[in-house]
Amino acid sequence: MFQISVQRVTAAENNNNNNNKNNMSHQAANGVPCRGKVLTVDNMNPRVKKVEYAVRGPVVQRAVQIEKELREGVKKPFTEVIKANIGDAHAMGQKPITFFRQVLAMCSYPELLKDNMFPEDAKQRARRILEACGGHSIGAYSASQGIECIRQDVARYIEKRDGGIASNPDNIYLSTGASDAIVTILKLLVRGEGCDRTGVMISIPQYPLYSAAITDLGAVQVHYYLDEANCWSLDVAELRRALNAARQHCNPRVLCIINPGNPTGQVQSRQCIEDVIRFVKEEHLFLMADEVYQDNVYAEGCKFQSFKKVLFEMGPEYSSTVEMASFHSTSKCYMGECGFRGGYMEVINMDPEVKAQLTKLVSVRLCPPVSGQALMDLVVNPPQPDEPSYTTFMKERTAVLAELAEKARLTEQILNTVPGITCNPVQGAMYSFPRITLPQKAIDKAKEAGHIPDMFYCMKLLEEEGICLVPGSGFGQREGTFHFRMTILPPTEKLKVLLQRLRDFHQRFTQEFS
Amino acid sequence: LFSNEEIMKMSVLQEINPNVRNMKPLEYSILAGRLSQIKEELRQGVKKPYQEVLDVYMGDPHKGGVKPLSFVRQVLAACLYPQLVNSSKLPADVRQRAQRLLGRCDGGSVGSYTATRGIPETLIRVSEFITRRDGGVPSNPENIFLSPGSQWSLSILHVLLNPESSPRNGVLSPVPCHNTTTMSVTGLGAVVVPYYLSEEQGWELQVEELHRAMESAKGVCNPIALYIVNPGNPDGHVQSRKSMQEVIRFVSERKLFLLADEVYQDYVFGENSEFVSYKRVLSEMGPPLSDTVELASFHSASKGWMGECGLRTGYMELVNLDPAVMKHIFTMFSTDTCAPVLGQIALDLMLNPPQPGEPSYPLYHMETQNIKNTLAGNGKRAVEVVNSLPGLCCQPLEGGAFAFPKVYLPPSFIQKAKEAGLEPDTFYCSRLLDEAGLLVGPGTEYGQKEGTYHIRFCILTSAEIMEEVLTRLTCFHKQFMKDFS
């Protein structure tokens, strides 16, 4: 709104302006009839209105406000807000991997290649990346599928990770974070009207990018419940139930699975992965495997295995027919470089005609950020044992993952000492999704105020303790149950403070509403 | 119905989103395939009349030999590797900037997410830049969104275009026009309603043509937005204030949302041309227009003197939008978390460059002046050379990053193109690529009047590369005219 003009309008008209949500015309100050807005809540894309994204939703927005108030000197029962809402490791003090940043600094300012403050292996990688860039600059557009030699490196990494199973660089699409690739695939697949409308199967609970994208694209969300009593494991019988019910009103074509899970942290067993693969083959579904937390595995006895690896180990009957895409990102694992928006997807057994359409679709956004592509190149091509940076690199990587593992264990342990909170083991990823028991009085009070009970809980926790978590309703949960998602990312001491305050708060809350 | 066997063979994905299917495939993909082949052949030592391919298809200055700005790259390096902040290898002002910018990042790292619309202090810098640029017209940081490059087209179009509406929504779009926006419109299930720029009048926009376009939409779709590019891509026209006022009155009368793509605003070199933003013109027209016309303007870190296309960051300023709609736009934006942080930082630097008296100023000034002069020189040279060739005609270039000359293609050539299954100008471009190692864009990619053909090439390159481009074009075209006349 232009500040100059608003001053000329009377208070009543100003009120009218601000409340103008439909196409009614109103008079401006100088008597000339004003039209209503061209773009209103009534005529805008209705799907966008339904989109929600709890990770940056109302609790977080209030937290930002509170931080502002604290800065302005407003007195509160706490001196800082501990933000455990988003999977952003660096924001919580995790340090970047030195090697990666050295290479990227040289890519950015190649003059530094002449400097002896940087090791030779870092310089070599920087030179190689720059060589592959237009005009030898990370500021040039790349091919829309991503820089070719980087896609080759990604393919090699996948082969190595998966025990030698071949990966074709042409099937690799670099992307702006994994989110970009996930939304692109969904965009490609969603079609049909009425009962033929594409159904997308996604877990409850899930990372709300999926529900947001499904809503935005007007697809039908088909949810399958993870089994909280069994460490959030996936049961094929439940997949079948969900699918059959969905076939009554839509055309389910996609199954999305997040492994390791977000928000649940479970690491799927080999058996489970095989079961899912058999299921998608039988039911003729496209499989989307979100594997961005593949390095974040902490629990004893748990091991990450890629869907692709298992698929190929099941033999040609499956490996030549099941169509899937797997996703990875530079935002998580041990590097935590969210701000670079680096990622990739690998597509398997995609119909060549469909792949041509995919290639066309990604060309619209020109190309993913080149610095993110460069970073992904380093992630898949880290220092080797015979290279100068290896020791430091491994030390840093191991330290980050060890600390995360310890914090995962600590979180589970402390939360389980609180009566009314039960926490499944955090087997992987970066979050805990404990179940909270809320007294009936609290549930009633929340509903009276028009709030979802776990939102009410989280808001109160924020106001009283300065802790920012995300209500479980933002991720989905069984009817009548309540949860919250917290990250395990704050530094250990702060995490302990958080858990302690949470314990105190929960006990107080339970008493207050008993 | 399919038999079980057929179902087994049929891909799950055969039925894809029809809106995606309807997106016109890029002519570029045809040429890109051939480009890869030629590069491979050159690598293997196959003899050709050229040593390497010159690719001036995209508006990519770095690819075209323009050097990145030292100041920008030094600050980015220091932000990436903060140890550099304490080293004397970099000038003091670079180190200060990096320190300040890192202080605005969570955890002091460019690896953290930022706030949804962008780093708050950067949004303030952007709004201050806009106010300065527009002679004092206020700009509210709350209305500014930093986004990953051309993703902007997806966010605001996404809100504007209702895929369930009947009749379908339409977006008035210039012909010629760079294609990513029009592809996005189609991909969202809406209709592109073309309005033709007047080639003979230097690619001017004539408001009568906008009226005609609206008429043509009757019974086809319901236009709800007008997209305009100023300075134009690929045409290089810089709109006059008068023309802009006509457009504003038009969108107001016809209840259209105005989408003003102003990413080439720094590239103005025509003698009597001046860039003025749509926001400024709107504001100067006063109420009721200034209070009511809904406008989204766009700028990018890919352009300007910085030319950092690879960083993928730009901004959008929204004016006069319904606050309730703004809330939904914000939610939509938040699902993509944030724009790349390096790009946000680069944008901050671009709109807030070194000032006289600061250590980096002399070099910064020299580098930017150099690029500016080169661009103006290239523009002049391109028009000169192109217009000296028979069958090629380029309108005077006032701004932008491209030349878009008309090419006369003889009937015998058009016939050959048909036989090859290619659009005539794509066929011309593929022969130019094969024989001269020069990659330019065919007019088909951008739209043109029926029966006319054009090529587009980037003029934001080093002077040497521009000269080489023009030499190769000249050589090829002269031979072409001989072969096909």
GROMACS .gro file of C-alpha atoms in nm, chain B residues 131-282:
model
  152
  645THR     CA    1   1.284   0.419  -0.306
  646ARG     CA    2   1.610   0.576  -0.422
  647ARG     CA    3   1.564   0.448  -0.774
  648ASP     CA    4   1.207   0.576  -0.788
  649GLY     CA    5   1.284   0.930  -0.676
  650GLY     CA    6   1.145   0.886  -0.326
  651VAL     CA    7   0.835   0.675  -0.386
  652PRO     CA    8   0.811   0.475  -0.061
  653SER     CA    9   0.863   0.101  -0.063
  654ASN     CA   10   0.753  -0.125   0.219
  655PRO     CA   11   0.988  -0.416   0.302
  656GLU     CA   12   0.679  -0.616   0.406
  657ASN     CA   13   0.583  -0.629   0.038
  658ILE     CA   14   0.913  -0.767  -0.082
  659PHE     CA   15   0.984  -1.136  -0.141
  660LEU     CA   16   1.324  -1.278  -0.234
  661SER     CA   17   1.291  -1.591  -0.444
  662PRO     CA   18   1.502  -1.850  -0.622
  663GLY     CA   19   1.528  -1.675  -0.959
  664SER     CA   20   1.252  -1.735  -1.206
  665GLN     CA   21   1.056  -1.921  -0.940
  666TRP     CA   22   0.877  -1.592  -0.892
  667SER     CA   23   0.671  -1.671  -1.192
  668LEU     CA   24   0.548  -1.977  -1.017
  669SER     CA   25   0.461  -1.810  -0.691
  670ILE     CA   26   0.255  -1.512  -0.803
  671LEU     CA   27   0.110  -1.683  -1.111
  672HIS     CA   28   0.023  -1.971  -0.887
  673VAL     CA   29  -0.193  -1.747  -0.674
  674LEU     CA   30  -0.343  -1.554  -0.964
  675LEU     CA   31  -0.432  -1.845  -1.184
  676ASN     CA   32  -0.716  -2.067  -1.078
  677PRO     CA   33  -0.678  -2.405  -1.250
  678GLU     CA   34  -1.038  -2.491  -1.171
  679SER     CA   35  -1.190  -2.179  -1.323
  680SER     CA   36  -1.422  -2.203  -1.616
  681PRO     CA   37  -1.364  -2.032  -1.851
  682ARG     CA   38  -0.991  -2.067  -1.797
  683ASN     CA   39  -0.782  -1.773  -1.680
  684GLY     CA   40  -0.573  -1.587  -1.934
  685VAL     CA   41  -0.254  -1.384  -1.915
  686LEU     CA   42  -0.180  -1.120  -2.178
  687SER     CA   43   0.178  -1.173  -2.290
  688PRO     CA   44   0.391  -0.984  -2.542
  689VAL     CA   45   0.505  -1.128  -2.873
  690PRO     CA   46   0.796  -1.168  -2.884
  691CYS     CA   47   0.862  -1.278  -2.526
  692HIS     CA   48   1.115  -1.498  -2.355
  693ASN     CA   49   0.948  -1.828  -2.301
  694THR     CA   50   0.977  -1.932  -1.937
  695THR     CA   51   0.681  -1.721  -1.824
  696THR     CA   52   0.455  -1.837  -2.104
  697MET     CA   53   0.551  -2.196  -2.033
  698SER     CA   54   0.463  -2.142  -1.667
  699VAL     CA   55   0.123  -1.999  -1.761
  700THR     CA   56   0.044  -2.302  -1.977
  701GLY     CA   57   0.180  -2.537  -1.714
  702LEU     CA   58  -0.067  -2.391  -1.465
  703GLY     CA   59  -0.357  -2.465  -1.697
  704ALA     CA   60  -0.414  -2.108  -1.808
  705VAL     CA   61  -0.416  -1.948  -2.153
  706VAL     CA   62  -0.151  -1.720  -2.300
  707VAL     CA   63  -0.319  -1.429  -2.480
  708PRO     CA   64  -0.061  -1.277  -2.713
  709TYR     CA   65  -0.033  -0.904  -2.788
  710TYR     CA   66   0.202  -0.817  -3.069
  711LEU     CA   67   0.471  -0.555  -3.031
  712SER     CA   68   0.515  -0.340  -3.341
  713GLU     CA   69   0.839  -0.440  -3.503
  714GLU     CA   70   0.842  -0.155  -3.754
  715GLN     CA   71   0.808   0.097  -3.473
  716GLY     CA   72   1.108  -0.040  -3.287
  717TRP     CA   73   0.899  -0.301  -3.106
  718GLU     CA   74   0.680  -0.042  -2.943
  719LEU     CA   75   0.370  -0.144  -2.754
  720GLN     CA   76   0.054   0.008  -2.898
  721VAL     CA   77  -0.241   0.018  -2.667
  722GLU     CA   78  -0.483  -0.057  -2.956
  723GLU     CA   79  -0.310  -0.392  -2.980
  724LEU     CA   80  -0.390  -0.457  -2.612
  725HIS     CA   81  -0.756  -0.389  -2.689
  726ARG     CA   82  -0.745  -0.626  -2.983
  727ALA     CA   83  -0.585  -0.894  -2.766
  728MET     CA   84  -0.864  -0.861  -2.509
  729GLU     CA   85  -1.120  -0.898  -2.790
  730SER     CA   86  -0.946  -1.210  -2.916
  731ALA     CA   87  -0.980  -1.362  -2.570
  732LYS     CA   88  -1.360  -1.342  -2.576
  733GLY     CA   89  -1.507  -1.688  -2.567
  734VAL     CA   90  -1.164  -1.837  -2.518
  735CYS     CA   91  -1.062  -1.740  -2.167
  736ASN     CA   92  -1.096  -1.481  -1.896
  737PRO     CA   93  -0.785  -1.259  -1.892
  738ILE     CA   94  -0.687  -1.162  -1.539
  739ALA     CA   95  -0.330  -1.039  -1.578
  740LEU     CA   96  -0.104  -0.851  -1.814
  741TYR     CA   97   0.262  -0.946  -1.833
  742ILE     CA   98   0.505  -0.689  -1.964
  743VAL     CA   99   0.883  -0.693  -1.995
  744ASN     CA  100   1.065  -0.362  -1.979
  745PRO     CA  101   1.333  -0.332  -2.112
  746GLY     CA  102   1.208  -0.597  -2.351
  747ASN     CA  103   1.338  -0.948  -2.396
  748PRO     CA  104   1.417  -1.029  -2.672
  749ASP     CA  105   1.322  -0.703  -2.843
  750GLY     CA  106   1.539  -0.450  -2.662
  751HIS     CA  107   1.272  -0.179  -2.657
  752VAL     CA  108   1.258   0.057  -2.359
  753GLN     CA  109   0.908   0.184  -2.291
  754SER     CA  110   0.829   0.553  -2.286
  755ARG     CA  111   0.655   0.700  -1.984
  756LYS     CA  112   0.355   0.777  -2.201
  757SER     CA  113   0.325   0.417  -2.310
  758MET     CA  114   0.354   0.297  -1.953
  759GLN     CA  115   0.075   0.533  -1.847
  760GLU     CA  116  -0.143   0.390  -2.123
  761VAL     CA  117  -0.074   0.040  -1.998
  762ILE     CA  118  -0.161   0.138  -1.642
  763ARG     CA  119  -0.488   0.295  -1.750
  764PHE     CA  120  -0.562  -0.011  -1.957
  765VAL     CA  121  -0.507  -0.260  -1.674
  766SER     CA  122  -0.715  -0.046  -1.444
  767GLU     CA  123  -1.006  -0.023  -1.687
  768ARG     CA  124  -0.995  -0.389  -1.773
  769LYS     CA  125  -0.934  -0.510  -1.417
  770LEU     CA  126  -0.608  -0.683  -1.489
  771PHE     CA  127  -0.325  -0.761  -1.251
  772LEU     CA  128  -0.003  -0.603  -1.379
  773LEU     CA  129   0.312  -0.819  -1.386
  774ALA     CA  130   0.612  -0.601  -1.463
  775ASP     CA  131   0.930  -0.791  -1.543
  776GLU     CA  132   1.204  -0.530  -1.504
  777VAL     CA  133   1.514  -0.749  -1.473
  778TYR     CA  134   1.696  -0.563  -1.752
  779GLN     CA  135   1.646  -0.221  -1.590
  780ASP     CA  136   2.019  -0.153  -1.578
  781TYR     CA  137   2.069  -0.217  -1.946
  782VAL     CA  138   1.962   0.103  -2.114
  783PHE     CA  139   2.189   0.251  -2.379
  784GLY     CA  140   1.956   0.402  -2.640
  785GLU     CA  141   2.020   0.771  -2.687
  786ASN     CA  142   1.678   0.893  -2.586
  787SER     CA  143   1.584   0.608  -2.360
  788GLU     CA  144   1.543   0.603  -1.988
  789PHE     CA  145   1.424   0.330  -1.758
  790VAL     CA  146   1.143   0.425  -1.528
  791SER     CA  147   0.980   0.163  -1.311
  792TYR     CA  148   0.612   0.082  -1.337
  793LYS     CA  149   0.581   0.153  -0.969
  794ARG     CA  150   0.714   0.502  -1.011
  795VAL     CA  151   0.490   0.582  -1.306
  796LEU     CA  152   0.194   0.441  -1.116
   0.00000   0.00000   0.00000
